[in-house]
Coordinates of C-alpha atoms in Angstrom, one line a residue:
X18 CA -55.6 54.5 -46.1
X19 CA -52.4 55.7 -47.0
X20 CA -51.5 57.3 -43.7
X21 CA -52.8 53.4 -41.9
X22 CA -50.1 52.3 -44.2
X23 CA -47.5 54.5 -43.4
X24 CA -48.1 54.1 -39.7
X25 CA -47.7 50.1 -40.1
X26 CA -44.8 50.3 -42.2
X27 CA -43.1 52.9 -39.9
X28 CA -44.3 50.5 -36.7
X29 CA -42.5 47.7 -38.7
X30 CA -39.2 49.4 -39.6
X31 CA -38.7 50.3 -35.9
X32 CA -39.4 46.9 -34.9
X33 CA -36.7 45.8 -37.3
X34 CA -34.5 48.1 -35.9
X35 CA -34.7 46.9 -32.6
X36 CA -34.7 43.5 -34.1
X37 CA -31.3 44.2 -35.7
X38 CA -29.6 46.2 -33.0
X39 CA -29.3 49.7 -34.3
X40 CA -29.2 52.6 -32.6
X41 CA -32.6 53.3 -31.1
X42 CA -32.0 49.5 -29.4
X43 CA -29.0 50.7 -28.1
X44 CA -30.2 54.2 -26.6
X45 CA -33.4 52.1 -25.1
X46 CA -30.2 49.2 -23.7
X47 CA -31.4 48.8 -20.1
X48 CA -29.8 50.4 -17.5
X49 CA -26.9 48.6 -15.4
X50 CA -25.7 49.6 -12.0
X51 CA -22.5 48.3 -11.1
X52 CA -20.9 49.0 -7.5
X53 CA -17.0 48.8 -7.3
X54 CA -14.9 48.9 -4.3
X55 CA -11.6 49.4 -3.3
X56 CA -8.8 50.7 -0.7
X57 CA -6.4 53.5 -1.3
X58 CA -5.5 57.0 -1.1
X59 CA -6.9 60.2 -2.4
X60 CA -4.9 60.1 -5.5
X61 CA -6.2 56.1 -6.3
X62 CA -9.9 57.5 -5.8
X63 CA -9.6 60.4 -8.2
X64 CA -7.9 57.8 -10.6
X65 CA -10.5 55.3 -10.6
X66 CA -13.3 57.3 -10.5
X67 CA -12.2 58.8 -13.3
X68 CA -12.0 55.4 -15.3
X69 CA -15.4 54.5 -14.1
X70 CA -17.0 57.8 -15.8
X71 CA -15.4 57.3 -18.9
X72 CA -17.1 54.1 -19.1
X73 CA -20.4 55.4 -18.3
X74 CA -19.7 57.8 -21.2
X75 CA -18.9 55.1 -23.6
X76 CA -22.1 52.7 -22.1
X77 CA -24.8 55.1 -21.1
X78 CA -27.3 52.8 -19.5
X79 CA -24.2 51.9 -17.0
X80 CA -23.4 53.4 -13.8
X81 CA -21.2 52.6 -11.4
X82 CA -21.1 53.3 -7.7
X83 CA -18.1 53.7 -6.1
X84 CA -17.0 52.3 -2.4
X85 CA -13.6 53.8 -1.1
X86 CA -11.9 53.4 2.6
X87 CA -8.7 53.0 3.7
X88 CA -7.1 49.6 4.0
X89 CA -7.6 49.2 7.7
X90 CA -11.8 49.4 7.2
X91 CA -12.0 48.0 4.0
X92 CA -11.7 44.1 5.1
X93 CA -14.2 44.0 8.2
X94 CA -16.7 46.1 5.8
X95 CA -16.1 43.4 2.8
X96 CA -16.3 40.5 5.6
X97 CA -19.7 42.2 6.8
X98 CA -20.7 42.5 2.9
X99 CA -20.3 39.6 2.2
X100 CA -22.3 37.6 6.0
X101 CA -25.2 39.9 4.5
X102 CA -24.5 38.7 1.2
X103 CA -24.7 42.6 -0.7
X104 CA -20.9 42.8 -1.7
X105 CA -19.8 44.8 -4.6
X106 CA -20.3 43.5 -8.2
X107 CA -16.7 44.3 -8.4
X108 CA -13.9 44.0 -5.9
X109 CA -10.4 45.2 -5.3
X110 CA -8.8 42.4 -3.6
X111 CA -5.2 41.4 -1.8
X112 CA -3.2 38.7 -3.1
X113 CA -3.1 37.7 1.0
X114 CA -7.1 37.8 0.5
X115 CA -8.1 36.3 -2.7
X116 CA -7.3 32.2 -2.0
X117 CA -9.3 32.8 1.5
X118 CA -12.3 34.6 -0.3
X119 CA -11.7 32.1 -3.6
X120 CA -12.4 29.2 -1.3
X121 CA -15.3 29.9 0.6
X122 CA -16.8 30.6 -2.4
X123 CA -17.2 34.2 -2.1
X124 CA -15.8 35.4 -5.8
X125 CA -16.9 34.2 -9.1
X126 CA -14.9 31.8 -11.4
X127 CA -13.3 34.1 -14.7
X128 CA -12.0 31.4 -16.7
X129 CA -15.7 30.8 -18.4
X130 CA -15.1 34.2 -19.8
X131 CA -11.8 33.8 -21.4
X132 CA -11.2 35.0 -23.8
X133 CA -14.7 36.5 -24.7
X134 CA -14.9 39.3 -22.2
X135 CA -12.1 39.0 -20.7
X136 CA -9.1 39.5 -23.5
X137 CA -6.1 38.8 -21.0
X138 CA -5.3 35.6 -23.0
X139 CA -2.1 37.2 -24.7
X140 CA -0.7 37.8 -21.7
X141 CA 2.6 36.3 -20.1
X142 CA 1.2 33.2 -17.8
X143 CA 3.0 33.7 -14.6
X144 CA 0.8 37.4 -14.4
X145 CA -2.4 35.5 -14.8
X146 CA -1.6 32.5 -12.8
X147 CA -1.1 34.9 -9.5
X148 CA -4.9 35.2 -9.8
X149 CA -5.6 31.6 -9.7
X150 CA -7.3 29.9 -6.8
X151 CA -7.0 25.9 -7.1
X152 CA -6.7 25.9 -11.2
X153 CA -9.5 29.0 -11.4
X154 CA -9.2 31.9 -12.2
X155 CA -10.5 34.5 -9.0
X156 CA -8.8 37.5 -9.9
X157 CA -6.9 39.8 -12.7
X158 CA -3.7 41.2 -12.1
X159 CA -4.2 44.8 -11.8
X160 CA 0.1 45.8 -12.4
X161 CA 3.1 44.4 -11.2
X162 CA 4.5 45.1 -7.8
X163 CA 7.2 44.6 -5.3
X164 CA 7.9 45.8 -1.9
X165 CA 10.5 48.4 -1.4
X166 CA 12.4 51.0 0.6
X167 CA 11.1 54.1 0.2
X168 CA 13.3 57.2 1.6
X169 CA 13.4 61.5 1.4
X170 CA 16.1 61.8 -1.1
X171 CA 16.0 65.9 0.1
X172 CA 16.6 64.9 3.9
X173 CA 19.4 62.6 3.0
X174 CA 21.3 64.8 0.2
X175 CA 21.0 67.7 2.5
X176 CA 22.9 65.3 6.1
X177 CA 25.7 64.8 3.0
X178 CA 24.5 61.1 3.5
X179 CA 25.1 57.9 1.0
X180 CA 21.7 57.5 -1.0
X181 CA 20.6 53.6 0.1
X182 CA 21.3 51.1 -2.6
X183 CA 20.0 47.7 -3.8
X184 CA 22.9 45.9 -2.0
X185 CA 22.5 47.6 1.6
X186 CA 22.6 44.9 4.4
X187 CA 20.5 45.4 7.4
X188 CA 23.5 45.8 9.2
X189 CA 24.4 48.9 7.3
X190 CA 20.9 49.8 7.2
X191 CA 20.6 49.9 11.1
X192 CA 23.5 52.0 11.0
X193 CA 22.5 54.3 8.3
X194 CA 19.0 54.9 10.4
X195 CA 21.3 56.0 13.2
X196 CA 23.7 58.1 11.6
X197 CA 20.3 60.1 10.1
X198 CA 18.9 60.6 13.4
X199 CA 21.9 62.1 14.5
X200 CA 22.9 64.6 11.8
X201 CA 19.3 65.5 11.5
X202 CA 19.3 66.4 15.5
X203 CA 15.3 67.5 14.8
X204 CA 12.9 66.4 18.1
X205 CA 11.0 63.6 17.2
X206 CA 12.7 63.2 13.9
X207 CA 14.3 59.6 13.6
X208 CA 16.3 57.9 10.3
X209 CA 13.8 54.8 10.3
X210 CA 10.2 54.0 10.5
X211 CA 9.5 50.3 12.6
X212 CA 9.7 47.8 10.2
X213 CA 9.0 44.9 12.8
X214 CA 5.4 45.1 12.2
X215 CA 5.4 45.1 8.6
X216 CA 4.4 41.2 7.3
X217 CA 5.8 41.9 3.9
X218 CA 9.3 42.9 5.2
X219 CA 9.2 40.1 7.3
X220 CA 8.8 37.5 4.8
X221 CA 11.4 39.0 2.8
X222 CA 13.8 38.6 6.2
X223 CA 12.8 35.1 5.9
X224 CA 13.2 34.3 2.3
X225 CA 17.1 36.2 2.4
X226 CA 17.3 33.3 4.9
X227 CA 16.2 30.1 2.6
X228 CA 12.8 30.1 4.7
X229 CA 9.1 31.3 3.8
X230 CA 6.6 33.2 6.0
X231 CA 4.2 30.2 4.8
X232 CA 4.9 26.8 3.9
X233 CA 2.9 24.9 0.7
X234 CA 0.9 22.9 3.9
X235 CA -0.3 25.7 5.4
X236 CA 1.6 25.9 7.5
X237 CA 4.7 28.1 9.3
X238 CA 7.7 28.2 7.4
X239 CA 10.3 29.4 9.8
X240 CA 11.0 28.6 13.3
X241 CA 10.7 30.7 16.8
X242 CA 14.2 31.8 16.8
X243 CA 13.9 33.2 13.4
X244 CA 11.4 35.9 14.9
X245 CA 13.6 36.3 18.1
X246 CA 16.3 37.4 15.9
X247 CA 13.6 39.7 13.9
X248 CA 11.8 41.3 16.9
X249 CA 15.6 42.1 18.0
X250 CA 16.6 44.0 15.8
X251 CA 14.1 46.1 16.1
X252 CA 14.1 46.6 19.7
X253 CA 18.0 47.6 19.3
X254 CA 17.1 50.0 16.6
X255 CA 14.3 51.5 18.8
X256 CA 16.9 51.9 21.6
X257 CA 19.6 53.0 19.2
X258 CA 17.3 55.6 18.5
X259 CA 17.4 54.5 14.8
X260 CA 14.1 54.3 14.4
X261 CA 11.0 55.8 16.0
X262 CA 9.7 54.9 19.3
X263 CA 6.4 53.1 19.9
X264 CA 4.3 56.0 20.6
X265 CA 4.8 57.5 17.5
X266 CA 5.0 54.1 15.0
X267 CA 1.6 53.7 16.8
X268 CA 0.3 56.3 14.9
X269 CA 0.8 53.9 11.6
X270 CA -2.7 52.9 10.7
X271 CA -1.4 50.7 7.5
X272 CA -2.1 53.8 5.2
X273 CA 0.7 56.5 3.2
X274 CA -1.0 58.9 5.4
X275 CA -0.1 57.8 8.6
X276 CA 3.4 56.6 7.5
X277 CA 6.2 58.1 9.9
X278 CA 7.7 59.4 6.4
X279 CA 4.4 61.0 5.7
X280 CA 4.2 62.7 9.1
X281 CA 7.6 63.9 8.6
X282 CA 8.8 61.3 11.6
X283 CA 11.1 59.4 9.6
X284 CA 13.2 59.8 6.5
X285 CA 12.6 55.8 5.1
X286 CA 9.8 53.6 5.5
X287 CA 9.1 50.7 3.4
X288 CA 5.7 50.3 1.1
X289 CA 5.1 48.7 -2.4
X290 CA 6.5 50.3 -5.5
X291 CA 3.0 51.1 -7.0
X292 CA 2.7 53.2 -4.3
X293 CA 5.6 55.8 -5.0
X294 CA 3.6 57.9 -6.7
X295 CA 0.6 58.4 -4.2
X296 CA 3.4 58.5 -1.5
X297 CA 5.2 61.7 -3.2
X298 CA 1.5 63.2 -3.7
X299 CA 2.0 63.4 0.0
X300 CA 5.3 64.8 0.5
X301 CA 6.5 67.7 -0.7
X302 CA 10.1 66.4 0.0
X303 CA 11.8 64.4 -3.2
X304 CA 10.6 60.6 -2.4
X305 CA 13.0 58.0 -4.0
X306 CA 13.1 54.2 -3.6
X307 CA 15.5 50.8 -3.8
X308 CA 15.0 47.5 -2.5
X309 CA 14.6 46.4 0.9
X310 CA 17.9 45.9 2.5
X311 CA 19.4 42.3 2.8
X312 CA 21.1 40.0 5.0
X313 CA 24.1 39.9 2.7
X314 CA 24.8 40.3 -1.0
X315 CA 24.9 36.8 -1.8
X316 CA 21.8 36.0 0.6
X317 CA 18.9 34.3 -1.7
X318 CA 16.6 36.6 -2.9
X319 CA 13.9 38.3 -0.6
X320 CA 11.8 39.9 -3.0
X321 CA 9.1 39.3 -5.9
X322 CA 6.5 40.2 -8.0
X323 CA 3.3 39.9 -6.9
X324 CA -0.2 41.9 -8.3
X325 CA -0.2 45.2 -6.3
X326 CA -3.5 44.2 -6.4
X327 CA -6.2 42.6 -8.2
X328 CA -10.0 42.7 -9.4
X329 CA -12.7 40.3 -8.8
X330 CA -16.5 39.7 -9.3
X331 CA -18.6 39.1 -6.3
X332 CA -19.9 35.2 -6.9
X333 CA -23.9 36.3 -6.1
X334 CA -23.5 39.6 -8.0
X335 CA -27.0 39.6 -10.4
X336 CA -24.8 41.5 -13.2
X337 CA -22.0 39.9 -13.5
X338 CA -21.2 39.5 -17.3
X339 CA -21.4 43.2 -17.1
X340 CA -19.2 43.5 -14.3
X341 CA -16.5 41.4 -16.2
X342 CA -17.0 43.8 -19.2
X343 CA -15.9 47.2 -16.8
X344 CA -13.4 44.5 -15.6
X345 CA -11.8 43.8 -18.5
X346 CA -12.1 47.7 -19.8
X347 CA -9.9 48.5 -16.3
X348 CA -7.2 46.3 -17.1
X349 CA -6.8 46.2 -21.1
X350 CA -8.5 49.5 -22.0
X351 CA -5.9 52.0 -23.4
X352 CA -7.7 54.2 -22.6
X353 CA -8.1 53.6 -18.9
X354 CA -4.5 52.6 -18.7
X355 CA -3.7 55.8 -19.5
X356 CA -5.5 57.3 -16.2
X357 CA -4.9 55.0 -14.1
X358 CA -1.1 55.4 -15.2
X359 CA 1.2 53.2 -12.6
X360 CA -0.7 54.3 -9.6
X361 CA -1.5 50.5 -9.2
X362 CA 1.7 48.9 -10.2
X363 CA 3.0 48.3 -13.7
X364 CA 0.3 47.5 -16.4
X365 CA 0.1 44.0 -17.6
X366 CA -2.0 44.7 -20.9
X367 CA 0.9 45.8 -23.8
X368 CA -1.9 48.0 -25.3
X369 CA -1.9 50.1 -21.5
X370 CA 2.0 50.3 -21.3
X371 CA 2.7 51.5 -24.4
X372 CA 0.2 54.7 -23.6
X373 CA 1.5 55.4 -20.5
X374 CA 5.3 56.1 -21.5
X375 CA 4.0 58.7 -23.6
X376 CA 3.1 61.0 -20.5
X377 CA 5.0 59.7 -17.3
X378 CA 6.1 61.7 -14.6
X379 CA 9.2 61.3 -12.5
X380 CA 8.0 58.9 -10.3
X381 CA 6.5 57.0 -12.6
X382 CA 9.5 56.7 -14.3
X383 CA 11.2 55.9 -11.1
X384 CA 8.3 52.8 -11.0
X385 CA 8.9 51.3 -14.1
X386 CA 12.8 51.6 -13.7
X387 CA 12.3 50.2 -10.4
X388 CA 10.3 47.3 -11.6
X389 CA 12.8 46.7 -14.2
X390 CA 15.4 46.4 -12.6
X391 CA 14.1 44.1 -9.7
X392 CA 12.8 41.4 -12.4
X393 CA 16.2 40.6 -12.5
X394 CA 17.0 40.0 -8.5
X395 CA 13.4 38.4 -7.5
X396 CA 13.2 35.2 -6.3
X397 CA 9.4 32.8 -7.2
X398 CA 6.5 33.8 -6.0
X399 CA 5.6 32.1 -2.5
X400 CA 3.2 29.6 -2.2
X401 CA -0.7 31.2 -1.5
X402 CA -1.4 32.4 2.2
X403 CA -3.3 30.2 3.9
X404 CA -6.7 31.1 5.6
X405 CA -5.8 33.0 8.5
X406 CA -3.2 35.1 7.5
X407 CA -4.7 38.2 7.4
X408 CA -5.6 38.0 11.1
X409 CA -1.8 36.9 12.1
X410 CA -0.6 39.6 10.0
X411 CA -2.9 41.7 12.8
X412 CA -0.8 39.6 16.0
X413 CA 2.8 40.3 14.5
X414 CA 1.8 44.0 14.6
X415 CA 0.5 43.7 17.9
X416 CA 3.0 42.2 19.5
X417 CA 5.9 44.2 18.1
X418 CA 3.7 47.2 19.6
X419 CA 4.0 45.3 22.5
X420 CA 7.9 44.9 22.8
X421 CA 8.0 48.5 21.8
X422 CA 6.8 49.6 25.0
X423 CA 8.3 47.3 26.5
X424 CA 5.5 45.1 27.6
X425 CA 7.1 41.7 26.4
X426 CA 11.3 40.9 25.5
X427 CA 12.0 40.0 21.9
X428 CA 12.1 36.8 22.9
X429 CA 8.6 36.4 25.0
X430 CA 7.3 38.2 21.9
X431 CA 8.6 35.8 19.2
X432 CA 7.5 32.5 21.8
X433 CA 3.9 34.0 22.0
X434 CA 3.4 35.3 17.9
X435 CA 4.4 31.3 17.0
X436 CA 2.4 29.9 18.9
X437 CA -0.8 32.2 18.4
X438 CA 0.1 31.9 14.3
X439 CA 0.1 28.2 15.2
X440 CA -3.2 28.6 16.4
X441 CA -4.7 30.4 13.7
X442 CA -3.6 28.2 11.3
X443 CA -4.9 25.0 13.3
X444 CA -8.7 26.5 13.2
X445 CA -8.3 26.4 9.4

């Protein structure tokens, strides 16, 4: 009698405890598997991977499953993903990328879970707003970035060269490029990687001009002499021997790995600022940075901040209020702030900054000083690419490969990217 009692009362106080929560509700929680992709090198992998554990630690019944590629496989194996309708519960995504994908109604709407989940309320507006897709909220701003020149401080301080500064005009650029070529007098050494692929230089080019890459209708913002002019001064600093030939800017496969800086074929190259630390990972020379030149001093401003990249939640994804929660634990978390560091630009969250000053590196330092000081010379942020612009970033590379070996003149090449651009953009 007494034991039947003891066995109901016992059955009852677990029920209550499940009831209310406690801790044999939570061990029994069931189990979540999250999959999260991204691009980037070695160095972001380890990084993130890391994060990702430590959340499983803190939320046993999660997992997460991690999918890593460089940047050049990552968007045809998202585009497949996403035809067969399996993308990742959480995705790494381009500021170029996120208005296409936000429109077609690939990624899921955040600003339901603001600020429950997602505690990014506090922070400045213009930082959120980057994210936003037609008013909604698409993606979260993973740090603040800016393109920039990034150069082999050894190879330069050992030619007795001038270090590049914020103020360098591409004239003097072009000039410096030769100059390192020639005191270097190394075989298939050169001062300069090829720029004249690079879409993010290129619309800098364009904005020092009072022009944009895009305009708010979707359409071009500059004119086919403005790219005769850019493809030209790259085909004079290829001939110049100021910058690498074709053959070996060929090798580029839009990763720090296969930079010409990387592969010792170049002493400067240009490449976001997050990315200074993953690039000196990779070299064993000191690797420095300043802003990309400019077409004069008092030229408008090129630059801006943008995300270096941010994180979404796949629209269809069965899990996603806990794929917000790992969302919001990657971008406010102290905790994963402080591994992640500035590997993916500049924190937003206060909470993450504040923990990563405490053990910086040099180039880490170099980042936030960087940063720093180009809030002060940056111009607004552009209007959102259109839907295209990923694959016309893919024709200007293409055809400046093309006028590097000499298969089209500047001026053919700058005719044919217009009006295949134009194209592109007609399709919608």
């Amino acid at each position: 009698m007494s034991t039947r009692r003891n066995l109901m009362l016992g059955g009852m106080a677990s029920l209550g405890l499940l009831a209310g929560g406690g801790g044999l509700a939570r061990a029994q929680a069931a189990p979540v598997r999250l999959r999260m992709t991204w691009w980037g090198t070695k160095e972001r992998a380890d990084r993130t991977m890391k994060v990702s554990a430590l959340y499983s630690q803190l939320h046993p019944n999660v997992s997460v499953d991690s999918e890593n590629m460089g940047w050049s496989d990552y968007w045809p194996k998202l585009a497949t993903q996403v035809v067969g309708r399996n993308a990742p519960d959480l995705i790494q995504m381009d500021y170029r990328y996120l208005f296409e994908y936000a429109r077609r109604g690939v990624l899921l709407p955040l600003d339901s879970h603001v600020p429950g989940t997602l505690q990014i309320s506090d922070w400045d507006p213009k930082f959120v707003d980057v994210g936003k897709a037609a008013g909604k909220l698409y993606g979260v701003n993973f740090g603040a970035n800016s393109p920039s020149m990034m150069f082999n401080r050894t190879v330069l301080e050992q030619s007795g060269l001038p270090l590049p500064t914020p103020d360098l005009t591409w004239d003097a650029y072009a000039k410096l490029g030769a100059e390192i070529t020639r005191k270097a007098n190394r075989a298939d050494f050169y001062g300069l990687s090829d720029a004249g692929q690079q879409e993010p230089i290129l619309e800098i080019f364009l904005r020092q001009k009072g022009k944009l890459l895009y305009a708010p209708d979707d359409k071009l913002g500059f004119a086919t002499a403005d790219m005769e002019e850019w493809f030209g001064y790259w085909d004079r600093l290829r001939k110049s021997k100021a910058c690498v030939p074709a053959e070996v800017q060929a090798l580029y496969q839009n990763s720090l790995e296969t930079s010409p800086l990387t592969l010792g074929k170049a002493a400067i190259d240009f490449a976001h600022s997050n990315q200074l630390v993953a690039m000196q990972k990779l070299n064993r020379d000191r690797v420095t940075m300043t802003m990309v030149p400019t077409i004069a001093p008092d030229a408008p401003p090129g630059q801006y901040l943008k995300p270096s990249q941010l994180l979404s939640v796949y629209g269809r994804s069965p899990r996603a209020e806990e794929a917000v929660k790992l969302l919001n634990f990657y971008v406010t978390d102290p905790r994963a702030g402080e591994i992640l560091g500035v590997e993916r630009g500049v924190p937003i969250a206060n909470a993450q900054r504040e923990v990563i000053k405490k053990g910086m590196d040099e180039s880490s330092k170099e980042l936030v000083a960087y940063i720093d000081m180009v809030s002060t010379r940056v111009g607004p942020v552009p209007p959102p690419p259109p839907k295209g612009a990923g694959e016309i970033a893919n024709i200007l590379k293409r055809t400046n490969e093309e006028i590097g070996f000499g298969r089209l003149s500047p001026r053919d090449g700058a005719r044919r990217f217009v009006n295949e651009a134009n194209d592109v953009l007609e399709r919608g």
